[in-house]
PDB file of C-alpha atoms in Angstrom:
ATOM      1  CA  UNK A   1      -0.055  -0.026  -0.010  1.00  0.00           C
ATOM      2  CA  UNK A   2       1.270   3.455  -0.933  1.00  0.00           C
ATOM      3  CA  UNK A   3       0.796   6.589   1.063  1.00  0.00           C
ATOM      4  CA  UNK A   4       0.692  10.020  -0.610  1.00  0.00           C
ATOM      5  CA  UNK A   5       0.625  13.491   0.885  1.00  0.00           C
ATOM      6  CA  UNK A   6      -0.491  15.726  -1.897  1.00  0.00           C
ATOM      7  CA  UNK A   7       1.357  14.485  -4.976  1.00  0.00           C
ATOM      8  CA  UNK A   8       4.333  13.177  -3.029  1.00  0.00           C
ATOM      9  CA  UNK A   9       4.732   9.556  -1.972  1.00  0.00           C
ATOM     10  CA  UNK A  10       5.777   8.945   1.677  1.00  0.00           C
ATOM     11  CA  UNK A  11       8.082   5.886   1.656  1.00  0.00           C
ATOM     12  CA  UNK A  12       9.277   6.078   5.290  1.00  0.00           C
ATOM     13  CA  UNK A  13       8.077   7.485   8.559  1.00  0.00           C
ATOM     14  CA  UNK A  14      10.463  10.420   8.142  1.00  0.00           C
ATOM     15  CA  UNK A  15       9.038  11.144   4.633  1.00  0.00           C
ATOM     16  CA  UNK A  16       5.489  11.046   6.078  1.00  0.00           C
ATOM     17  CA  UNK A  17       6.304  13.463   8.864  1.00  0.00           C
ATOM     18  CA  UNK A  18       8.237  15.765   6.563  1.00  0.00           C
ATOM     19  CA  UNK A  19       5.422  15.857   3.975  1.00  0.00           C
ATOM     20  CA  UNK A  20       2.763  16.192   6.652  1.00  0.00           C
ATOM     21  CA  UNK A  21       4.523  19.124   8.323  1.00  0.00           C
ATOM     22  CA  UNK A  22       5.921  20.771   5.173  1.00  0.00           C
ATOM     23  CA  UNK A  23       9.384  21.034   6.692  1.00  0.00           C
ATOM     24  CA  UNK A  24      12.273  18.598   7.123  1.00  0.00           C
ATOM     25  CA  UNK A  25      12.444  16.934  10.543  1.00  0.00           C
ATOM     26  CA  UNK A  26      16.117  17.790  10.817  1.00  0.00           C
ATOM     27  CA  UNK A  27      15.190  21.468  10.945  1.00  0.00           C
ATOM     28  CA  UNK A  28      13.443  20.894  14.273  1.00  0.00           C
ATOM     29  CA  UNK A  29      15.530  18.058  15.750  1.00  0.00           C
ATOM     30  CA  UNK A  30      18.951  18.838  14.310  1.00  0.00           C
ATOM     31  CA  UNK A  31      21.547  16.307  13.390  1.00  0.00           C
ATOM     32  CA  UNK A  32      24.119  14.664  15.610  1.00  0.00           C
ATOM     33  CA  UNK A  33      27.165  16.129  13.906  1.00  0.00           C
ATOM     34  CA  UNK A  34      26.075  19.752  13.567  1.00  0.00           C
ATOM     35  CA  UNK A  35      28.394  22.491  14.709  1.00  0.00           C
ATOM     36  CA  UNK A  36      27.327  25.354  16.985  1.00  0.00           C
ATOM     37  CA  UNK A  37      27.191  27.629  13.960  1.00  0.00           C
ATOM     38  CA  UNK A  38      25.042  25.178  12.041  1.00  0.00           C
ATOM     39  CA  UNK A  39      22.720  24.800  15.081  1.00  0.00           C
ATOM     40  CA  UNK A  40      22.362  28.565  15.447  1.00  0.00           C
ATOM     41  CA  UNK A  41      21.506  28.861  11.695  1.00  0.00           C
ATOM     42  CA  UNK A  42      19.003  26.014  11.953  1.00  0.00           C
ATOM     43  CA  UNK A  43      17.252  27.526  14.934  1.00  0.00           C
ATOM     44  CA  UNK A  44      17.158  30.918  13.251  1.00  0.00           C
ATOM     45  CA  UNK A  45      15.536  29.310  10.190  1.00  0.00           C
ATOM     46  CA  UNK A  46      13.042  27.507  12.440  1.00  0.00           C
ATOM     47  CA  UNK A  47      12.128  30.803  14.130  1.00  0.00           C
ATOM     48  CA  UNK A  48      11.602  32.437  10.715  1.00  0.00           C
ATOM     49  CA  UNK A  49       9.319  29.567   9.668  1.00  0.00           C
ATOM     50  CA  UNK A  50       7.281  29.780  12.826  1.00  0.00           C
ATOM     51  CA  UNK A  51       6.852  33.550  12.302  1.00  0.00           C
ATOM     52  CA  UNK A  52       5.447  32.913   8.766  1.00  0.00           C
ATOM     53  CA  UNK A  53       1.647  33.061   8.824  1.00  0.00           C
ATOM     54  CA  UNK A  54       1.513  29.978   6.539  1.00  0.00           C
ATOM     55  CA  UNK A  55       3.005  27.901   9.362  1.00  0.00           C
ATOM     56  CA  UNK A  56       1.069  29.383  12.208  1.00  0.00           C
ATOM     57  CA  UNK A  57      -0.703  26.108  12.875  1.00  0.00           C
ATOM     58  CA  UNK A  58       2.549  24.071  12.864  1.00  0.00           C
ATOM     59  CA  UNK A  59       2.795  23.578  16.624  1.00  0.00           C
ATOM     60  CA  UNK A  60      -0.808  22.372  16.713  1.00  0.00           C
ATOM     61  CA  UNK A  61      -0.148  20.071  13.782  1.00  0.00           C
ATOM     62  CA  UNK A  62       2.890  18.579  15.513  1.00  0.00           C
ATOM     63  CA  UNK A  63       0.931  18.087  18.734  1.00  0.00           C
ATOM     64  CA  UNK A  64      -1.889  16.377  16.786  1.00  0.00           C
ATOM     65  CA  UNK A  65       0.524  14.034  14.938  1.00  0.00           C
ATOM     66  CA  UNK A  66       2.322  13.179  18.191  1.00  0.00           C
ATOM     67  CA  UNK A  67      -1.009  12.416  19.828  1.00  0.00           C
ATOM     68  CA  UNK A  68      -2.054  10.216  16.897  1.00  0.00           C
ATOM     69  CA  UNK A  69       1.259   8.261  17.071  1.00  0.00           C
ATOM     70  CA  UNK A  70       0.890   7.774  20.796  1.00  0.00           C
ATOM     71  CA  UNK A  71      -2.674   6.624  20.426  1.00  0.00           C
ATOM     72  CA  UNK A  72      -1.761   4.198  17.637  1.00  0.00           C
ATOM     73  CA  UNK A  73       1.244   2.741  19.449  1.00  0.00           C
ATOM     74  CA  UNK A  74       0.080   3.062  23.045  1.00  0.00           C
ATOM     75  CA  UNK A  75       0.082  -0.685  23.753  1.00  0.00           C
ATOM     76  CA  UNK A  76       3.769  -0.904  22.765  1.00  0.00           C
ATOM     77  CA  UNK A  77       4.764   2.390  24.394  1.00  0.00           C
ATOM     78  CA  UNK A  78       3.136   1.658  27.734  1.00  0.00           C
ATOM     79  CA  UNK A  79       3.821  -2.071  27.957  1.00  0.00           C
ATOM     80  CA  UNK A  80       5.620  -1.867  31.285  1.00  0.00           C
ATOM     81  CA  UNK A  81       6.719  -5.071  32.997  1.00  0.00           C
ATOM     82  CA  UNK A  82       7.803  -4.909  36.564  1.00  0.00           C
ATOM     83  CA  UNK A  83      11.265  -6.388  37.120  1.00  0.00           C
ATOM     84  CA  UNK A  84      12.038  -8.628  40.078  1.00  0.00           C
ATOM     85  CA  UNK A  85      14.325  -7.007  42.632  1.00  0.00           C
ATOM     86  CA  UNK A  86      17.443  -8.864  43.438  1.00  0.00           C
ATOM     87  CA  UNK A  87      17.599 -10.418  46.913  1.00  0.00           C
ATOM     88  CA  UNK A  88      19.440  -8.261  49.490  1.00  0.00           C
ATOM     89  CA  UNK A  89      22.627  -9.674  50.843  1.00  0.00           C
ATOM     90  CA  UNK A  90      22.773 -10.078  54.594  1.00  0.00           C
ATOM     91  CA  UNK A  91      25.617  -8.329  56.352  1.00  0.00           C
ATOM     92  CA  UNK A  92      27.821 -10.358  58.577  1.00  0.00           C
ATOM     93  CA  UNK A  93      27.113  -9.603  62.197  1.00  0.00           C
ATOM     94  CA  UNK A  94      30.506 -10.804  63.377  1.00  0.00           C
ATOM     95  CA  UNK A  95      32.956  -8.068  64.305  1.00  0.00           C
ATOM     96  CA  UNK A  96      36.294  -8.178  62.631  1.00  0.00           C
ATOM     97  CA  UNK A  97      35.035 -10.458  59.810  1.00  0.00           C
ATOM     98  CA  UNK A  98      37.012 -10.143  56.614  1.00  0.00           C
ATOM     99  CA  UNK A  99      35.222  -8.065  54.001  1.00  0.00           C
TER     100      UNK A  99
END
């Protein structure tokens, strides 16, 4: 099954998010190897985009998409299994016992 946003095909989850939001994900999340100068430029571009009236609803869109992902994957996200605690060691009550 193929998924299209407008005329563009979304092949991966990253494609879907980028096409749904209209901006690359890296713009908001950054990349691991970016320098301080690249980070400052990226954040400056992000501020410019958020100031554009065309993207005024972007924060709401992101919140909606995140809520949909959480709702869809809630069983896996919240599948918490309690772990057994290891038994406590008893301390020796003898004085002068070697440690």
